[in-house]
Amino acid sequence: MTEDAQSTFSGTREVDPRHALDEAALEAWMAAHVDGYAGPLTLRQFKGGQSNPTYEVATPGRTYVLRRKPPGVLLQSAHAVDREFKVISALHAQGFPVARPYALCEDAEVIGSIFYVMEKVEGRVLWDLKLPGLEPAERRAIYDAQVDTLARLHGYEPDAICLGDYGRHEGYFARQVGRWTKQYRASEIDLIPSMDRLIEYLPDSLPPEGPARIVHGDFRLDNLILAARGPEVRAVLDWELSTLGDAMADFSYLLIAWVIPASERNGLLGADLPALGIPSIEQTVERYAAITGMRPDNLDWLFAYNLFRLAAICQGIGGRVRDGTAASAHARAMAAQAPVLADAAWGFAKRAGA
């Protein structure tokens, strides 16, 4: 992660011409479907994110956020903004920190793809995991709030909050390995030998699974909006990959930050964690377990799985770069990480017994 990551990824820019939309049509739709809407609107695009184009919709009295499917030919089941709307609607009703959802538009004719509108939550999005410029106690408080929020999410019984049909309750790891294998093959550009080895190994080494919980699928620090001052998590963002599944998959995805070098993907490996005030991976596991009663007992396999999944996601970004539908100016750099992540995944797979 470069030193200027905060300025590189934060804030908004002019709308990418590839993602331009009919503002008059949007304004008419919002007037009809968003309670309290009063235009005119001004549209800008957020810098961060790789997948679904996300816009700031500013009006004289209120600012909204719009998330849409990207235009063009897409991988099957990808960019499911309708699922995002469903899960944040259910979680908002429980008081979980998500943006207030306003309305979903499933008519692709309005702006060229389906989309939804939610409130804009004010606060900080922190992109560098080492949290430069903060005091050690501030860093510790933010890391504790992060894991506490994930533990709270995993405490919900899906049936109890109207999300019992949000995904299948069994076979999560098998489905995920199959899904990401399929999407990797659909986006494959250059051969990555480590991915081929993982595709052979992972389905035959699946761990036993815990009860189905709501899994975010991409829970990490830069998908949180924090209070302007203090560690409070005001909103969890980017629910595109959420479903029902094993909480350990979600938790171990958060933990991979500790085993990835900072030079490769904004990791913590090699950082002086005590000096920074950032808890160790062991301390993070203990805090999560104290809240949920759950702990991972096969981290090497879980790291191999999550790094494989990340490599497949990065390869998918590469496919969108090739096809001209990538949403971020940084997509090429993300796509280039696929072989590095695959090699790291295979290293953990070997530690797990491959």
XYZ file of C-alpha atoms in Angstrom:
354
model
C 0.000 0.000 0.000
C 1.554 3.270 -1.059
C 1.935 6.222 1.280
C -0.664 8.224 -0.635
C -3.274 5.450 -0.568
C -5.648 7.559 1.503
C -5.796 10.300 -1.119
C -5.679 7.821 -4.012
C -8.735 5.839 -2.940
C -10.770 8.358 -0.915
C -13.354 10.785 -2.179
C -15.008 11.218 -5.551
C -14.131 12.146 -9.125
C -15.942 13.007 -12.314
C -18.078 10.139 -13.582
C -16.146 7.749 -15.818
C -17.580 8.111 -19.352
C -18.044 4.318 -19.435
C -20.358 4.628 -16.428
C -22.259 7.739 -17.436
C -26.022 7.540 -16.960
C -29.151 9.444 -17.824
C -29.363 11.920 -14.946
C -32.816 13.126 -15.920
C -34.150 9.561 -15.858
C -32.484 8.986 -12.485
C -33.956 12.172 -11.068
C -37.454 11.201 -12.192
C -37.068 7.734 -10.672
C -35.795 9.099 -7.366
C -38.626 11.600 -7.154
C -41.075 8.705 -7.548
C -39.375 6.135 -5.292
C -37.187 7.812 -2.656
C -39.086 9.299 0.288
C -38.199 12.933 0.865
C -36.195 13.319 -2.341
C -35.946 16.873 -3.656
C -33.625 17.726 -6.541
C -31.822 18.878 -8.496
C -29.051 16.318 -8.250
C -25.323 16.416 -8.905
C -23.554 13.169 -9.721
C -19.964 12.138 -8.986
C -18.276 8.718 -8.844
C -16.374 7.314 -5.869
C -12.695 6.527 -6.487
C -12.550 3.364 -4.389
C -13.919 -0.068 -5.247
C -13.258 -2.453 -8.089
C -16.615 -3.989 -8.875
C -19.918 -2.107 -8.827
C -19.763 1.530 -9.966
C -20.753 3.673 -6.990
C -21.899 7.287 -7.197
C -22.451 10.193 -4.856
C -25.845 11.758 -5.567
C -25.888 15.214 -4.004
C -29.015 17.358 -3.671
C -29.507 20.698 -1.897
C -30.833 18.999 1.215
C -29.371 15.485 1.328
C -26.635 13.319 -0.157
C -27.243 9.743 -1.291
C -25.130 6.883 -2.604
C -26.115 4.883 -5.694
C -24.704 1.399 -6.390
C -25.306 -0.196 -9.782
C -24.331 -3.218 -11.779
C -21.673 -2.250 -14.304
C -22.832 -2.126 -17.902
C -21.741 -4.770 -20.392
C -21.410 -8.549 -20.371
C -20.851 -9.823 -16.816
C -20.012 -13.087 -15.107
C -23.075 -14.997 -13.960
C -24.114 -14.207 -10.361
C -21.607 -11.344 -10.092
C -22.463 -7.736 -9.142
C -25.653 -8.693 -7.296
C -26.720 -5.268 -6.093
C -30.243 -6.559 -5.477
C -28.818 -8.961 -2.875
C -26.873 -6.104 -1.302
C -30.113 -4.175 -0.937
C -31.852 -7.136 0.692
C -29.167 -7.783 3.290
C -28.632 -4.164 4.314
C -32.409 -3.734 4.597
C -32.610 -6.648 7.032
C -29.558 -5.573 9.015
C -30.620 -1.922 9.174
C -33.856 -3.076 10.786
C -31.765 -4.736 13.519
C -29.714 -1.612 14.229
C -26.565 -3.103 12.730
C -24.271 -0.412 11.293
C -25.178 -0.187 7.607
C -26.356 2.705 5.477
C -30.100 3.287 5.449
C -31.478 1.707 2.238
C -33.996 3.832 0.350
C -35.064 2.004 -2.802
C -34.075 -0.681 -5.316
C -34.607 -0.335 -9.063
C -34.755 -3.668 -10.889
C -35.645 -2.034 -14.219
C -32.370 -1.932 -16.148
C -33.905 0.481 -18.657
C -33.862 3.418 -16.239
C -30.088 4.014 -16.203
C -28.778 0.973 -18.103
C -28.487 -1.548 -15.247
C -30.212 -2.318 -11.956
C -29.242 -0.179 -8.953
C -30.197 0.871 -5.467
C -30.006 4.084 -3.467
C -28.959 4.408 0.166
C -27.973 7.196 2.515
C -24.470 8.589 2.501
C -22.946 7.884 5.914
C -20.415 10.488 6.946
C -17.140 9.453 8.518
C -13.696 8.046 7.742
C -12.682 5.213 5.446
C -9.108 4.222 6.321
C -7.192 2.495 3.540
C -3.780 1.786 5.069
C -3.941 -1.024 7.650
C -1.021 0.444 9.591
C -3.146 3.556 10.237
C -0.434 6.189 9.802
C -0.852 9.360 11.802
C -2.743 7.730 14.677
C -1.574 6.931 18.201
C -1.135 3.271 19.259
C -4.193 3.418 21.532
C -6.289 4.768 18.652
C -5.136 1.961 16.363
C -5.959 -0.673 18.969
C -9.432 0.745 19.507
C -10.150 0.697 15.766
C -8.976 -2.911 15.404
C -11.052 -3.953 18.401
C -14.137 -2.205 16.982
C -13.565 -3.942 13.652
C -13.543 -7.458 15.090
C -16.402 -6.653 17.486
C -18.559 -5.585 14.515
C -17.847 -8.805 12.633
C -18.579 -10.841 15.759
C -21.910 -9.015 16.101
C -22.795 -9.858 12.502
C -22.030 -13.529 13.106
C -24.258 -13.511 16.173
C -27.465 -13.138 14.164
C -29.572 -16.189 13.448
C -30.521 -15.721 9.783
C -34.069 -17.015 10.234
C -34.663 -14.570 13.082
C -33.956 -11.493 10.936
C -35.764 -12.562 7.740
C -32.608 -13.761 5.983
C -33.186 -17.494 6.264
C -33.579 -17.664 2.477
C -30.512 -15.545 1.735
C -28.483 -18.615 0.820
C -28.232 -22.330 1.391
C -27.536 -23.445 4.951
C -25.060 -26.196 4.095
C -22.148 -26.938 1.789
C -20.753 -23.418 1.894
C -17.084 -24.206 1.295
C -17.837 -26.654 -1.513
C -20.070 -24.118 -3.246
C -17.567 -21.315 -2.832
C -14.648 -23.320 -4.158
C -16.794 -24.323 -7.120
C -18.012 -20.779 -7.713
C -14.567 -19.195 -7.683
C -13.104 -21.975 -9.794
C -15.792 -21.331 -12.393
C -15.315 -17.574 -12.313
C -11.539 -17.925 -12.480
C -11.812 -20.150 -15.553
C -14.246 -17.714 -17.166
C -11.743 -14.865 -16.707
C -8.541 -16.843 -17.269
C -5.959 -14.947 -19.294
C -2.556 -16.486 -18.525
C -1.965 -19.871 -16.916
C -1.284 -19.720 -13.172
C 0.068 -23.147 -12.090
C -0.691 -22.534 -8.398
C -4.353 -21.972 -9.222
C -4.523 -25.279 -11.059
C -3.037 -27.046 -8.016
C -5.495 -25.328 -5.669
C -8.447 -26.181 -7.905
C -7.460 -29.815 -7.576
C -6.649 -29.748 -3.847
C -9.327 -27.618 -2.201
C -12.466 -29.656 -3.114
C -10.911 -32.809 -1.661
C -9.866 -31.232 1.644
C -12.944 -29.316 2.775
C -13.170 -28.746 6.560
C -16.215 -29.535 8.673
C -18.557 -26.550 8.787
C -20.280 -24.671 11.557
C -23.862 -23.395 11.579
C -24.953 -21.032 8.828
C -24.438 -17.375 9.607
C -24.563 -14.169 7.579
C -21.134 -13.812 6.000
C -20.107 -10.483 4.527
C -17.580 -11.994 2.132
C -15.235 -8.980 1.984
C -15.021 -7.744 5.567
C -11.937 -5.565 5.957
C -10.983 -2.170 7.317
C -11.511 -0.179 4.109
C -15.070 -1.499 3.843
C -15.958 0.257 7.105
C -16.979 3.857 7.676
C -15.663 4.970 11.056
C -16.773 7.976 13.065
C -14.909 11.177 12.254
C -13.261 10.872 15.663
C -13.029 7.673 17.638
C -13.315 3.993 16.696
C -17.093 3.655 16.273
C -18.091 1.701 13.161
C -20.853 3.770 11.580
C -21.459 1.567 8.517
C -20.224 -1.630 6.899
C -20.015 -1.256 3.111
C -19.893 -3.479 0.017
C -22.174 -6.455 0.651
C -21.909 -7.804 -2.897
C -20.358 -11.135 -1.819
C -22.575 -11.685 1.221
C -24.574 -14.866 1.686
C -25.225 -17.527 4.315
C -22.233 -19.633 5.189
C -19.557 -20.553 7.695
C -18.514 -17.682 9.959
C -14.955 -19.012 9.996
C -14.613 -18.248 6.289
C -15.509 -14.614 6.989
C -13.339 -14.295 10.082
C -10.300 -15.920 8.472
C -10.664 -13.572 5.502
C -10.217 -10.680 7.926
C -7.176 -12.439 9.426
C -5.308 -12.846 6.137
C -4.260 -9.212 6.502
C -1.800 -10.410 9.142
C -0.082 -12.889 6.770
C 0.167 -10.748 3.622
C 3.209 -8.482 3.173
C 2.458 -4.773 3.060
C 4.320 -4.569 -0.230
C 1.890 -6.931 -1.948
C -1.651 -6.192 -0.797
C -1.915 -3.779 2.120
C -0.934 -6.438 4.634
C 0.572 -6.388 8.118
C 3.226 -9.085 7.740
C 6.554 -7.670 8.875
C 5.040 -4.650 10.638
C 6.003 -3.950 14.268
C 2.529 -4.577 15.653
C 3.303 -3.901 19.359
C 4.861 -0.541 18.502
C 1.896 0.338 16.297
C -0.620 -0.748 18.920
C -2.225 -3.225 16.507
C -3.288 -6.534 18.114
C -1.657 -9.756 16.988
C -3.522 -12.419 15.092
C -3.697 -14.470 18.312
C -5.164 -11.551 20.260
C -7.703 -10.963 17.499
C -8.755 -14.626 17.567
C -9.171 -14.496 21.338
C -11.309 -11.349 21.216
C -13.571 -12.803 18.522
C -13.877 -16.125 20.380
C -14.762 -14.393 23.642
C -17.745 -12.747 21.934
C -18.960 -15.547 19.661
C -17.731 -18.750 21.302
C -16.258 -19.727 17.925
C -12.640 -19.984 16.865
C -10.846 -21.282 13.739
C -8.925 -24.511 14.200
C -7.565 -24.929 10.654
C -6.172 -21.519 9.750
C -3.683 -22.790 7.163
C -6.502 -24.311 5.089
C -8.687 -21.256 5.618
C -5.877 -18.955 4.506
C -5.287 -21.110 1.418
C -9.012 -20.949 0.615
C -9.288 -17.183 1.108
C -6.155 -16.362 -0.876
C -7.392 -18.651 -3.672
C -10.672 -16.777 -3.622
C -8.881 -13.424 -3.721
C -6.758 -14.597 -6.638
C -9.915 -15.584 -8.500
C -11.466 -12.182 -7.753
C -8.345 -10.412 -9.037
C -8.420 -12.588 -12.149
C -12.050 -11.570 -12.607
C -10.976 -7.923 -12.432
C -8.411 -8.762 -15.112
C -11.191 -10.174 -17.237
C -13.186 -6.957 -16.816
C -10.123 -4.910 -17.791
C -9.878 -7.062 -20.921
C -13.589 -6.617 -21.635
C -13.667 -2.903 -20.814
C -16.073 -3.116 -17.859
C -13.678 -2.635 -14.894
C -14.994 0.047 -12.533
C -11.728 1.328 -11.086
C -8.686 3.080 -12.493
C -6.639 0.759 -10.274
C -8.112 -2.403 -11.744
C -4.985 -3.327 -13.727
C -2.852 -3.303 -10.580
C -5.417 -5.484 -8.813
C -5.497 -7.953 -11.700
C -1.708 -8.280 -11.595
C -1.937 -9.604 -8.015
C -3.636 -12.855 -9.038
C -0.423 -14.937 -9.514
C 1.132 -13.611 -6.277
C -1.975 -14.444 -4.275
C -2.248 -17.885 -5.885
C 1.343 -18.705 -4.963
C 0.744 -17.584 -1.381
C -2.424 -19.691 -1.239
C -0.549 -22.758 -2.411
C 2.068 -22.156 0.290
C -0.632 -22.334 2.964
C -2.206 -25.336 1.276
C 1.099 -27.193 1.591
C 1.228 -26.273 5.302
C -2.308 -27.655 5.585
C -1.202 -30.978 4.113
C -1.410 -30.621 0.332
